[in-house]
Amino acid sequence: MKRKVAVVGLGIGRAHIDEGYSKLPAQWEVAAICDVDPARLAEVGDAFAVACRTASFAEVLGMADIDVVDICTPPSLHREQLLAAMASGKHVVCEKPFVTSLAEMDAIEAAAAAARGTVMPIFQYRWGDGFRRAVRVVRAGLAGKPYNATVETAWRRDKDYYDIAWHGTWAIERGGCLLGHAIHIHDMLQELMGDAASAYANVATRVNAIETEDCAAATLRMASGAVVALSATLGSASEISRMRLHFENVTFESCTEPYAPGNEPWQILPRNAATRAAIDALLADHTPYPIRFEGQFRAYGEALDAGQGPPVVLRDARRSLELITALYGSVAAGAPQTLPLASSHRGYAEWRP
Ligand SMILES: NC(=O)c1ccc[n+]([C@@H]2O[C@H](COP(=O)([O-])OP(=O)(O)OC[C@H]3O[C@@H](n4cnc5c(N)ncnc54)[C@H](O)[C@@H]3O)[C@@H](O)[C@H]2O)c1
């Protein structure tokens, strides 16, 4: 079935259209765009031939023919826009960070339980065939006990990135490299190794003159007992993302594409011939699927057609925000934080320092 989507916020929202919806014309029509910046509205409207253009979010919610509202505005606006969009009865998609505290997350989850439409957080890095193959191996039980992992986000942000006034601010961006950038690969880590049970971070602001952190080193203990080292910087001369995960039966190493570490080639290195044979048999029918936004929006459309929930769910957003709350909480406390976090945790309503 073909559905009509309205994209709100045309920074990364432009990429949702360019990389995603416009590649899937049998499933999606971008029927409206919304931005308070008239220049962006005109450029994106002209580039993708979208006639319905508005600066009013409320007007989008009142459009009877729109099935899905896709929120791509700065993080501090997500809570209010999510609540209004859910109340309108439409399906809702929202960029990361989904909201900006666990208290907000609880409010969204309560509203979503009563909403007519579905709600899908964006985690487009999950769509890459290397990562998808690794997930299959883990879910089939072939990887065995998780031991240890290293997870790197080595990106580069220069002055031009911070020319966008809200970048690097606690007030609107709500965090630095741990929240805004490493969130994707940390989501991929937890997909493969399960939930974190303890987190401790060191952070620093060394690359640009900003409020939030642009360098971080952290350690996690996972609920399984595995231990993980996280490294994130926005000061890398050349950009990579990379993860290497060691399990009892297999080691996985991702590719290093900074913005698509889920892509092939992934190395899946079995410890012995029997595991190799079992993995080969499992993955014999593996078929490629589109990557990033195209993958997530194709999977979303297919799930809606099948009457299923979206391919990324609220629990996924919550898990990523709980990890952020624990990491920032550990900086404030100077001590590891144990997850899951109770509503009495000092960071529950506000993770900012
Ligand atoms: N998934 C990813 O890989 C990825 C990448 C970049 C950004 N993001 C996320 O996407 C969101 C937007 O980031 P961005 O980089 O596109 O920012 P941006 O500032 O480039 O774009 C945001 C747009 O929202 C518009 N806007 C602001 N208030 C609005 C309102 N009330 N109604 C309609 N439009 C409004 C702005 O005019 C702007 O054009 C953030 O949450 C960010 O973290 C995700």
XYZ file of C-alpha atoms and ligand atoms in Angstrom:
397
model
C 0.000 0.000 0.000
C 1.206 3.505 -0.784
C 1.184 5.954 2.134
C 1.460 9.719 2.288
C 4.113 11.186 4.557
C 4.747 14.739 5.747
C 8.378 15.502 6.590
C 8.845 18.159 9.273
C 12.303 19.789 9.488
C 14.346 19.686 6.313
C 17.945 19.273 7.464
C 18.243 15.507 7.920
C 14.599 15.448 6.812
C 15.896 16.215 3.322
C 17.987 13.011 3.537
C 14.893 11.066 4.663
C 13.340 12.125 1.345
C 16.449 11.853 -0.827
C 17.877 8.572 0.507
C 14.600 7.077 1.699
C 11.071 7.919 0.577
C 11.990 9.032 -2.959
C 13.657 5.641 -3.560
C 10.464 3.820 -2.565
C 7.752 5.271 -4.805
C 5.579 2.161 -4.580
C 5.381 2.560 -0.799
C 5.700 6.269 -0.061
C 4.674 9.655 -1.387
C 6.084 12.763 0.268
C 2.818 14.681 0.152
C 3.797 17.623 2.385
C 6.887 19.273 3.806
C 7.112 21.612 6.782
C 9.892 23.932 7.918
C 10.025 27.357 9.520
C 12.896 28.231 7.169
C 11.344 29.421 3.876
C 14.579 28.888 1.919
C 14.761 25.204 2.930
C 11.065 24.761 2.191
C 11.542 26.155 -1.312
C 14.738 24.213 -2.070
C 13.419 20.835 -0.913
C 9.963 21.433 -2.398
C 11.485 22.224 -5.777
C 14.065 19.421 -5.651
C 11.489 16.713 -4.918
C 8.414 18.291 -6.555
C 6.432 18.593 -3.332
C 3.693 21.168 -3.865
C 2.262 21.220 -0.336
C 4.666 23.338 1.750
C 3.982 24.928 5.120
C 5.744 26.498 8.084
C 2.968 25.319 10.417
C 3.268 21.978 12.216
C -0.375 22.312 13.352
C -1.439 22.624 9.714
C 0.342 19.340 8.901
C -1.514 17.584 11.714
C -4.796 18.837 10.282
C -4.144 17.454 6.776
C -6.659 14.618 6.388
C -4.720 12.810 3.652
C -1.419 12.528 5.555
C -0.836 9.043 7.000
C 2.606 9.539 8.600
C 4.231 12.585 10.212
C 8.037 12.346 10.204
C 9.603 14.671 12.814
C 13.143 15.840 11.980
C 13.342 19.018 14.059
C 15.976 19.829 16.720
C 15.864 17.538 19.782
C 14.324 20.030 22.215
C 11.134 20.119 20.079
C 10.565 16.368 19.820
C 8.501 15.808 22.972
C 5.892 18.440 22.242
C 5.659 17.565 18.539
C 5.459 13.822 19.258
C 2.603 14.304 21.710
C 0.668 16.525 19.284
C 1.289 14.186 16.338
C 0.192 11.118 18.305
C -2.972 12.946 19.432
C -3.786 13.672 15.774
C -4.214 9.935 15.166
C -1.487 9.708 12.527
C 1.462 7.336 12.453
C 4.567 9.126 13.745
C 8.283 8.795 12.983
C 10.851 10.779 14.986
C 14.582 11.348 14.672
C 17.151 10.605 17.346
C 17.536 11.551 20.118
C 13.895 10.537 20.306
C 13.257 12.725 23.359
C 15.576 14.346 25.858
C 14.963 12.602 29.181
C 13.598 9.365 30.596
C 10.739 11.353 32.154
C 9.792 12.556 28.662
C 10.125 8.986 27.407
C 7.633 7.781 30.026
C 5.162 10.485 28.950
C 5.549 9.465 25.297
C 5.149 5.769 26.070
C 1.937 6.452 28.015
C 0.544 8.558 25.166
C 1.612 5.981 22.564
C -0.284 3.248 24.386
C -3.484 5.228 23.824
C -2.648 6.479 20.310
C -4.353 5.265 17.141
C -1.168 5.340 15.044
C 2.203 3.651 15.462
C 5.334 5.463 16.665
C 8.761 4.690 15.192
C 12.107 6.085 16.365
C 14.803 6.453 13.701
C 17.836 4.133 13.960
C 18.727 3.854 10.286
C 22.253 2.511 10.939
C 20.677 -0.873 11.652
C 20.040 -1.262 7.911
C 23.269 -2.586 6.460
C 23.806 -6.168 5.345
C 26.923 -6.821 7.450
C 25.120 -5.825 10.637
C 21.980 -7.700 9.584
C 24.027 -10.883 9.073
C 25.667 -10.475 12.491
C 22.279 -9.973 14.158
C 21.024 -13.180 12.558
C 24.024 -15.135 13.870
C 23.520 -13.798 17.402
C 19.740 -14.320 17.405
C 20.161 -17.884 16.151
C 22.255 -18.573 19.251
C 25.393 -19.362 17.250
C 27.633 -16.646 18.726
C 27.528 -17.986 22.266
C 28.540 -16.076 25.362
C 29.449 -12.395 24.776
C 32.956 -11.593 26.041
C 34.102 -8.094 25.129
C 33.803 -5.352 22.502
C 35.402 -2.121 21.355
C 33.139 0.457 19.731
C 34.493 3.581 18.058
C 32.883 6.718 16.667
C 35.760 8.759 15.234
C 34.126 11.629 13.384
C 35.086 15.176 12.562
C 33.095 18.331 13.207
C 34.636 21.689 12.365
C 33.475 25.249 12.818
C 30.944 25.053 9.968
C 28.981 22.375 11.853
C 28.675 24.724 14.811
C 27.521 27.595 12.587
C 24.093 25.995 13.106
C 23.376 27.782 16.356
C 21.841 24.882 18.276
C 24.694 22.450 17.651
C 26.961 22.051 20.659
C 24.411 23.528 23.090
C 22.950 21.850 26.135
C 19.745 23.877 25.710
C 18.747 22.464 22.328
C 21.080 19.636 21.268
C 21.022 18.324 24.866
C 24.336 16.522 24.598
C 27.556 16.139 22.629
C 29.237 13.243 20.855
C 27.828 10.588 23.179
C 24.251 11.686 22.550
C 24.191 13.152 19.084
C 26.736 11.057 17.229
C 27.734 7.807 18.954
C 24.066 7.027 19.708
C 23.790 4.986 16.512
C 26.685 2.604 17.038
C 25.805 2.272 20.727
C 22.340 1.168 19.612
C 23.958 -1.381 17.280
C 26.142 -2.605 20.154
C 23.120 -3.244 22.378
C 21.313 -4.995 19.507
C 24.212 -7.437 19.301
C 25.348 -7.742 22.916
C 22.162 -6.999 24.845
C 21.446 -4.310 27.404
C 24.077 -2.436 29.369
C 23.947 -3.003 33.118
C 26.579 -0.482 34.229
C 28.196 2.555 32.588
C 31.056 4.878 33.410
C 32.253 7.728 31.164
C 35.056 10.259 30.999
C 34.237 13.245 28.778
C 36.109 16.304 27.537
C 35.555 19.269 25.249
C 38.793 19.631 23.297
C 38.065 19.988 19.602
C 35.734 22.977 19.318
C 34.715 25.781 21.685
C 31.302 24.327 22.537
C 29.319 23.587 25.701
C 28.870 19.854 25.215
C 31.472 17.073 25.118
C 33.295 16.320 21.862
C 35.541 13.532 23.213
C 34.485 10.601 25.374
C 35.850 7.311 26.641
C 33.554 4.978 28.515
C 33.298 1.460 29.820
C 30.193 -0.680 30.044
C 29.379 -3.919 31.794
C 26.572 -5.605 29.915
C 23.749 -7.525 31.615
C 25.375 -10.683 30.190
C 28.603 -9.878 32.054
C 30.518 -8.856 28.915
C 32.681 -5.725 29.161
C 32.849 -3.020 26.497
C 35.038 -0.011 25.721
C 33.397 2.946 23.964
C 35.356 5.709 22.283
C 33.779 8.776 20.666
C 35.371 11.900 19.254
C 34.458 14.681 16.857
C 38.146 15.439 16.339
C 39.327 12.610 14.103
C 41.421 13.717 11.114
C 39.723 11.066 8.997
C 36.349 9.629 9.866
C 35.528 6.030 10.760
C 33.008 4.089 12.790
C 34.074 0.633 13.889
C 33.056 -2.161 16.195
C 34.792 -5.401 17.049
C 32.816 -7.820 19.179
C 34.129 -11.033 20.682
C 31.827 -13.897 21.563
C 32.524 -17.439 22.722
C 32.155 -18.873 19.193
C 32.776 -15.943 16.894
C 34.351 -12.514 16.518
C 32.595 -9.845 14.461
C 34.358 -6.867 12.933
C 32.349 -4.165 11.200
C 33.324 -2.146 8.180
C 34.597 1.358 8.939
C 32.242 3.539 6.878
C 31.612 6.390 9.299
C 27.921 6.828 8.489
C 27.111 3.259 7.506
C 29.129 0.877 9.719
C 26.413 -1.734 9.221
C 27.343 -2.065 5.560
C 29.370 -4.924 4.151
C 32.050 -6.036 4.453
C 31.665 -7.383 7.987
C 34.102 -10.046 9.056
C 32.377 -12.924 10.808
C 35.222 -15.014 12.192
C 34.135 -18.357 13.660
C 36.315 -19.983 16.286
C 36.071 -23.445 14.697
C 34.887 -25.364 11.640
C 31.621 -26.480 13.223
C 30.582 -22.897 13.931
C 31.627 -21.889 10.440
C 29.402 -24.589 8.957
C 26.461 -23.585 11.135
C 26.849 -19.888 10.224
C 27.194 -20.701 6.525
C 24.012 -22.771 6.662
C 22.135 -20.039 8.539
C 23.183 -17.286 6.157
C 22.839 -19.289 2.931
C 19.509 -17.601 2.197
C 20.656 -14.122 3.226
C 19.339 -11.544 0.782
C 20.540 -7.951 0.504
C 18.204 -5.219 1.711
C 18.442 -1.450 1.191
C 20.644 0.448 3.636
C 20.024 3.331 6.061
C 16.857 5.384 5.552
C 15.751 3.412 2.506
C 16.024 0.206 4.518
C 14.216 1.543 7.568
C 11.365 3.127 5.580
C 10.949 0.050 3.385
C 10.786 -2.166 6.478
C 8.341 0.279 8.103
C 6.007 0.246 5.091
C 6.144 -3.559 4.943
C 5.362 -3.793 8.675
C 2.378 -1.441 8.358
C 1.089 -3.480 5.396
C 1.353 -6.629 7.488
C -0.431 -5.008 10.439
C 2.722 -5.333 12.536
C 4.490 -2.864 14.808
C 7.310 -0.756 13.363
C 10.806 -2.228 12.900
C 12.246 0.144 15.534
C 10.140 0.456 18.671
C 9.866 2.716 21.701
C 11.839 0.282 23.815
C 14.804 0.818 21.487
C 14.639 4.586 21.964
C 14.296 4.122 25.704
C 17.335 1.841 25.857
C 19.494 4.387 24.045
C 18.300 7.230 26.302
C 18.779 5.151 29.415
C 22.389 4.527 28.403
C 22.922 8.251 27.794
C 21.386 9.081 31.163
C 23.706 6.592 32.844
C 26.789 7.863 30.969
C 26.104 11.519 31.789
C 25.073 10.489 35.308
C 28.428 8.776 35.771
C 30.213 11.984 34.765
C 28.215 13.944 37.339
C 28.676 11.357 40.076
C 32.245 10.363 39.225
C 31.121 6.757 39.582
C 29.579 4.002 37.451
C 25.788 4.029 37.193
C 23.759 0.832 37.356
C 21.022 0.216 34.796
C 18.044 0.032 34.503
C 17.594 3.462 36.083
C 14.735 4.097 38.485
C 12.578 7.225 38.279
C 14.323 8.298 41.491
C 17.680 8.479 39.644
C 19.075 12.016 39.661
C 19.201 12.063 35.853
C 15.673 10.730 35.246
C 14.105 14.133 34.573
C 17.284 15.875 33.420
C 20.538 14.339 32.253
C 22.207 17.670 31.584
C 24.823 18.878 34.074
N 19.685 9.906 12.039
C 20.753 10.659 11.752
O 21.757 10.150 11.249
C 20.721 12.133 12.022
C 21.650 12.976 11.398
C 21.558 14.342 11.643
C 20.603 14.833 12.520
N 19.751 13.974 13.139
C 18.727 14.463 14.075
O 17.705 15.102 13.322
C 17.201 16.221 14.051
C 17.401 17.485 13.204
O 18.778 17.669 12.996
P 19.320 18.439 11.698
O 20.763 18.176 11.646
O 18.486 18.107 10.538
O 19.071 19.945 12.138
P 18.870 21.237 11.222
O 18.925 22.404 12.125
O 19.773 21.172 10.040
O 17.390 21.051 10.653
C 16.259 21.169 11.494
C 15.199 21.889 10.699
O 14.021 22.003 11.518
C 13.437 23.247 11.231
N 12.544 23.615 12.330
C 12.860 24.109 13.542
N 11.748 24.313 14.267
C 10.710 23.914 13.504
C 9.309 23.867 13.717
N 8.761 24.245 14.868
N 8.527 23.401 12.713
C 9.072 23.017 11.539
N 10.398 23.054 11.284
C 11.209 23.482 12.268
C 14.607 24.196 11.061
O 14.269 25.363 10.350
C 15.597 23.310 10.319
O 15.494 23.469 8.909
C 17.967 16.242 15.368
O 17.219 15.566 16.344
C 19.244 15.504 15.054
O 19.831 14.897 16.178
C 19.779 12.640 12.887
